[in-house]
Short mmCIF file of C-alpha atoms in Angstrom, two decimals:
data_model
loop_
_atom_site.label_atom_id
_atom_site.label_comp_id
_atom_site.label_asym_id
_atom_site.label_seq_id
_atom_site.Cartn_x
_atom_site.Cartn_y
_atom_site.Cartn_z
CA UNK H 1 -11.05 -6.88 -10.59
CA UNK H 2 -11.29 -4.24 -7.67
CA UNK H 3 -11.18 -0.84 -7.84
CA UNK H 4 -11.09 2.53 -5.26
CA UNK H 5 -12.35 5.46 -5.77
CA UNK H 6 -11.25 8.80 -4.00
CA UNK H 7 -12.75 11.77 -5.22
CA UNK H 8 -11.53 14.24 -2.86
CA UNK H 9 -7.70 15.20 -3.94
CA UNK H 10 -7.54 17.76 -0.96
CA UNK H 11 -8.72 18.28 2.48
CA UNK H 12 -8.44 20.81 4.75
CA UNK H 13 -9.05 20.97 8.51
CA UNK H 14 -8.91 22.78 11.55
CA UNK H 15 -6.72 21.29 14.28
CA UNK H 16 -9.14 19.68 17.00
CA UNK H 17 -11.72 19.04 14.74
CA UNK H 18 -13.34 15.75 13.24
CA UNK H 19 -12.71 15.16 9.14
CA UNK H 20 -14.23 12.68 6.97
CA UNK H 21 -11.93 11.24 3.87
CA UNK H 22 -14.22 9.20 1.62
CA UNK H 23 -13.61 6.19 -0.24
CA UNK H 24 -15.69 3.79 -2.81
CA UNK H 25 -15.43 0.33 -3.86
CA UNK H 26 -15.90 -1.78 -6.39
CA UNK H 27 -14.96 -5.85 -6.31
CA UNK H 28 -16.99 -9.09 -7.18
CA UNK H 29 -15.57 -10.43 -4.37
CA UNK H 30 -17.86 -11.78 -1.30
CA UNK H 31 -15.08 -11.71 0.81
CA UNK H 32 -12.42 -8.83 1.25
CA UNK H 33 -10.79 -6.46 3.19
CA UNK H 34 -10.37 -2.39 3.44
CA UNK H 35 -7.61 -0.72 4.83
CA UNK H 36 -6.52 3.06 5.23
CA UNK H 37 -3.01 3.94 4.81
CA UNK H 38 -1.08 7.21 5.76
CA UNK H 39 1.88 8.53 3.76
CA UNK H 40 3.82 11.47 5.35
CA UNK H 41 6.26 13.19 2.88
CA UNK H 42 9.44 10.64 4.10
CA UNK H 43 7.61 7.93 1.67
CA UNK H 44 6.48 5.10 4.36
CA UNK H 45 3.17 3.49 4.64
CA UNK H 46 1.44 3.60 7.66
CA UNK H 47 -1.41 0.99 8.78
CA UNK H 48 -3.96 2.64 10.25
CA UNK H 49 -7.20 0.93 10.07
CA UNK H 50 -8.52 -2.30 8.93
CA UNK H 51 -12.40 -3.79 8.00
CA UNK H 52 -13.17 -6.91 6.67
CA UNK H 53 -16.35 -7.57 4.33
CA UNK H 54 -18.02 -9.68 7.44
CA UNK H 55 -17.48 -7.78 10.03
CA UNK H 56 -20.96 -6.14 11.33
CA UNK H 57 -19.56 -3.27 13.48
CA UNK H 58 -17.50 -0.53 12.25
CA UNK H 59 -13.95 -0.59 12.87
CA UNK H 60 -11.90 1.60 15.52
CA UNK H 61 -8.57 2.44 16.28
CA UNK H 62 -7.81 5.46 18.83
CA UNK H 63 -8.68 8.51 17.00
CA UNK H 64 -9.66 6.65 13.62
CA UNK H 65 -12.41 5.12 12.82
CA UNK H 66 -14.09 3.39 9.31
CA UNK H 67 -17.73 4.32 8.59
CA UNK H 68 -18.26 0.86 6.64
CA UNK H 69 -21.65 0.97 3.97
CA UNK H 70 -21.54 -2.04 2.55
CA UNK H 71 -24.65 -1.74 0.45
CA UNK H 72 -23.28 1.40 -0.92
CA UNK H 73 -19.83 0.24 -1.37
CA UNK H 74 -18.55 2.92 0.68
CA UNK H 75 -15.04 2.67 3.65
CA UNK H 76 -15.04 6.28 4.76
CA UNK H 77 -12.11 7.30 7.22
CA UNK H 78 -13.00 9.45 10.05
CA UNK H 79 -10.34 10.93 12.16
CA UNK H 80 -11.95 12.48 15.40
CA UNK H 81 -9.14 15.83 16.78
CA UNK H 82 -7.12 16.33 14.18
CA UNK H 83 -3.57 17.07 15.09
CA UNK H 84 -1.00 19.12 13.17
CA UNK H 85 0.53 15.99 12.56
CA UNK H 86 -2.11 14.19 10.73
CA UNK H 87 -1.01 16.41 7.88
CA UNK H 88 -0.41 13.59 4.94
CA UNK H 89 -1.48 11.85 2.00
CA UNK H 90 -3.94 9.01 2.94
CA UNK H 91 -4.90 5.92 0.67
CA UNK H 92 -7.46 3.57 1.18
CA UNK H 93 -6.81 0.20 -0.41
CA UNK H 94 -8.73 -3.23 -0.54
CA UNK H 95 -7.58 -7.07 -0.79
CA UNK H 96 -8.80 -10.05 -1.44
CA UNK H 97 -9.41 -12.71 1.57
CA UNK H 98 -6.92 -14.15 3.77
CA UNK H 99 -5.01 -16.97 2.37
CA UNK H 100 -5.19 -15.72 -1.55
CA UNK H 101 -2.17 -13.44 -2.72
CA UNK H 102 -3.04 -10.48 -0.46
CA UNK H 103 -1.76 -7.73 -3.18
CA UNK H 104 -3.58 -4.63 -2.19
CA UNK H 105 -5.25 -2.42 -4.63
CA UNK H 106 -5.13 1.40 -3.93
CA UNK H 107 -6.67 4.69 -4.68
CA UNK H 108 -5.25 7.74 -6.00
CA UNK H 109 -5.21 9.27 -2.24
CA UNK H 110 -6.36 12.35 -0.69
CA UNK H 111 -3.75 15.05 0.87
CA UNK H 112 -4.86 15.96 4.23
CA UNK H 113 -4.08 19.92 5.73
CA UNK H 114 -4.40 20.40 9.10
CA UNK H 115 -4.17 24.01 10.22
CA UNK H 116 -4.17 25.99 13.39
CA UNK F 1 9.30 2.22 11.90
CA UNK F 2 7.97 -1.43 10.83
CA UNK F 3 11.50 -3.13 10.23
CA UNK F 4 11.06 -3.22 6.42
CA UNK F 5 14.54 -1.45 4.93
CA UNK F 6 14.71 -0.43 1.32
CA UNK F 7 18.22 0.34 -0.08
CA UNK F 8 19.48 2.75 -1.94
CA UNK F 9 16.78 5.43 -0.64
CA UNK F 10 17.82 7.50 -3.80
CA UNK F 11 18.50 6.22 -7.32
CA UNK F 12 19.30 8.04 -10.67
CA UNK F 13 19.37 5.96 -14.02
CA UNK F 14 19.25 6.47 -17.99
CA UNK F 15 17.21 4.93 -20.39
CA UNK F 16 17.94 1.59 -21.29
CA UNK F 17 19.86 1.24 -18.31
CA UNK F 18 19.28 -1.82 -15.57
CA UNK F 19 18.88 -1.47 -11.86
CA UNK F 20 18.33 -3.67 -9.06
CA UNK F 21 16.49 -2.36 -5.64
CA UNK F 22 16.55 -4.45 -2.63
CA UNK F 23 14.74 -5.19 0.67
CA UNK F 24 15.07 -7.09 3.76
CA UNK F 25 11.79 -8.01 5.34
CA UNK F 26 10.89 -7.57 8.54
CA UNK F 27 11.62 -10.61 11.22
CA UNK F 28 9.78 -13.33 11.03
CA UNK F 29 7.87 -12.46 7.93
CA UNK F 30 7.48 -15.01 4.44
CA UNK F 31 6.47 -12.58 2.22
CA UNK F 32 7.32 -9.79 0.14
CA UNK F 33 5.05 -7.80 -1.89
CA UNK F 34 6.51 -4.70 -4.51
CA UNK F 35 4.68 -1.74 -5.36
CA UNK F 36 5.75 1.16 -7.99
CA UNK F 37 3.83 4.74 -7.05
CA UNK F 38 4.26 6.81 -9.90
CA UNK F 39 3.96 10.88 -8.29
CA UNK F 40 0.39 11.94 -7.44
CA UNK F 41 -0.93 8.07 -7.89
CA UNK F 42 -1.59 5.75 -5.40
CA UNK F 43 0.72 2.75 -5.22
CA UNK F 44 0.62 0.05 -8.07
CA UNK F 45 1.25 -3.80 -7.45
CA UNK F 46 4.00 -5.24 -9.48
CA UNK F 47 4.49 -8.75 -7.96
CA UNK F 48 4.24 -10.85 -4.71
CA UNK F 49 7.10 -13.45 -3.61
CA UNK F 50 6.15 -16.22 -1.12
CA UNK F 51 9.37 -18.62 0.25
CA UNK F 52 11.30 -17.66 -3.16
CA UNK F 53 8.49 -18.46 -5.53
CA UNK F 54 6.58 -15.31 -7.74
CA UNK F 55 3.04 -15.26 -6.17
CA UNK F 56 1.04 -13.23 -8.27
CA UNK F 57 1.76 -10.50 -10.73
CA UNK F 58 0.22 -7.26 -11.72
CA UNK F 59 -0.41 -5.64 -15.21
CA UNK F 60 3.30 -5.05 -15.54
CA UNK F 61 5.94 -6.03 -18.46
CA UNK F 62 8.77 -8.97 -18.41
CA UNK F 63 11.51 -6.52 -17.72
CA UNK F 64 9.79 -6.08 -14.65
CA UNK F 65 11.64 -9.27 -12.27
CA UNK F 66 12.42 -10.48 -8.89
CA UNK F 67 13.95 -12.67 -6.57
CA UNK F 68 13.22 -13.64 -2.46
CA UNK F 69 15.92 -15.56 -0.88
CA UNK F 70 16.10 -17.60 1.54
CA UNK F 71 16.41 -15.36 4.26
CA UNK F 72 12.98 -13.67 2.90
CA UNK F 73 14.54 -11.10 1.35
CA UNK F 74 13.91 -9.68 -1.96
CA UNK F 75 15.37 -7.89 -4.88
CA UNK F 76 13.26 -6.16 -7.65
CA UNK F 77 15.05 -5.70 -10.93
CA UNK F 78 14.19 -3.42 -13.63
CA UNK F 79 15.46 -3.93 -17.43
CA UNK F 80 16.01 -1.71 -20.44
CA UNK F 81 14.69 1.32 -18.11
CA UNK F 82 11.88 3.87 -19.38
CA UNK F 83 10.97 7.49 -18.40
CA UNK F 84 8.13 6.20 -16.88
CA UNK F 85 9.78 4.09 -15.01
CA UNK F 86 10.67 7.06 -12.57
CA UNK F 87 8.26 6.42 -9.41
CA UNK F 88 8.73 5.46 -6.16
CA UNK F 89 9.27 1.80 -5.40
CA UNK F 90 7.72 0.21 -2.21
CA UNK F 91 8.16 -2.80 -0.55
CA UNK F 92 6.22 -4.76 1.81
CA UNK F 93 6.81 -7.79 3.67
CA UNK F 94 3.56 -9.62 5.70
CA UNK F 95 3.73 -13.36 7.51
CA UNK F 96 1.03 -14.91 5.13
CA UNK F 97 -1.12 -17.69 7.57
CA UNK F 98 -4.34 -19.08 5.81
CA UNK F 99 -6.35 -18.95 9.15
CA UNK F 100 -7.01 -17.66 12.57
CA UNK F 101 -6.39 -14.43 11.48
CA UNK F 102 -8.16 -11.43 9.79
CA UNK F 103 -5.97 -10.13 6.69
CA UNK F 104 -2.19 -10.22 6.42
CA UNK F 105 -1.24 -6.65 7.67
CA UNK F 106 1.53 -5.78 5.17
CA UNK F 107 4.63 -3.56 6.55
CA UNK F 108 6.23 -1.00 4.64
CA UNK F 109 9.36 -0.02 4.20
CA UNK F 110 10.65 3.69 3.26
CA UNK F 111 10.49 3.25 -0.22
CA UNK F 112 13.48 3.51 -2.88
CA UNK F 113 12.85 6.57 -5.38
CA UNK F 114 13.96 5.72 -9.14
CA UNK F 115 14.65 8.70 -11.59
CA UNK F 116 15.20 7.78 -14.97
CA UNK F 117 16.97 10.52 -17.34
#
């Protein structure tokens, strides 16, 4: 079975500056994949990021980035600037490989505040 | 927006009552995943369809059903409804392919969110 951990409910940042929103892991699996999600008030799931259990360097996409630890079963989101509009609930979830039933397994999120 | 619509976007019930929530996938896409998100939790799996065939099921009871068609999209029914029940219901549709890529990036759609008096 896999499981996420996020311990921080709440963060709070300052507009233009870097946060980290931590996440742990726990699978069986050799091969898997991490994701962070965003989820503004409206409902939706956004994609942000992705890392698979292989890949060597950590993942980037614009202002987000995924400080991968495998050894210590860590995926921890970085978002470099933050913008007024980062303001959300983010998840981090897991999966199993490509080509099995790609349900992903979530944790209980953490509910970002950016302020001026 | 990803293309994934959910319908209705609002939904009041009663106990004991049945409901049916539907999705239409985005183009292209084989498969439909469902997710309940009870408030403050992150979002649970329920079950995956893959060309009209259940594909994996989470920890959740019988009354719990669904249905792809052949157009890709889906319909989650709910039986004999509970107060816990009351969450909001996700859906997500991906193009499954068994190689030369990564993961299968799921899309979400809005959600549908299911009150039960």
């Amino acid at each position: 079975a896999q499981k996420i951990t996020q311990t921080q409910p709440g963060m709070f940042v300052q507009e233009k500056e870097a946060v980290t929103l931590d996440c742990t892991y726990d699978t069986s699996d050799q091969s898997y994949g991490l994701f962070w999600y965003k989820q503004p008030s409206s409902g939706e799931m956004i994609f942000l990021i992705y890392q698979g259990s292989y890949d060597e360097q950590n993942a980037t996409e614009g202002r987000y980035s995924l400080n991968f630890q495998k050894a210590r079963k860590s995926a921890n989101l970085v978002i470099s600037a933050s913008q007024l509009g980062d303001s959300a609930m983010y998840f981090c979830a897991m999966s199993r490989a490509t080509g099995t039933a790609s349900k992903l397994t979530f944790g209980t999120g953490t509910r970002l505040q950016v302020t001026l | 927006e990803t293309g994934v619509t959910q319908s209705p976007t609002h939904l009041i019930k009663t106990r004991g009552q049945q409901v049916t929530l539907r999705c239409s996938s985005q183009s292209g896409h084989n498969t439909v995943s469902w997710y309940q998100q009870a408030l403050g939790q992150g979002p649970q799996f329920i079950f995956q369809y893959y060309r009209e065939e259940e594909n994996g099921r989470g920890n959740f009871p019988p009354r719990f059903s669904g249905l792809q068609f052949p157009n890709y999209s889906s319909e989650l029914n709910v039986n004999a409804l509970e107060l816990d029940d009351s969450a909001l219901y996700l859906c997500a549709s991906s193009l499954r392919r068994t190689s030369g890529v990564p993961y299968n990036e799921q899309f979400f759609g809005p959600g549908t969110r299911l009150t039960v008096l």
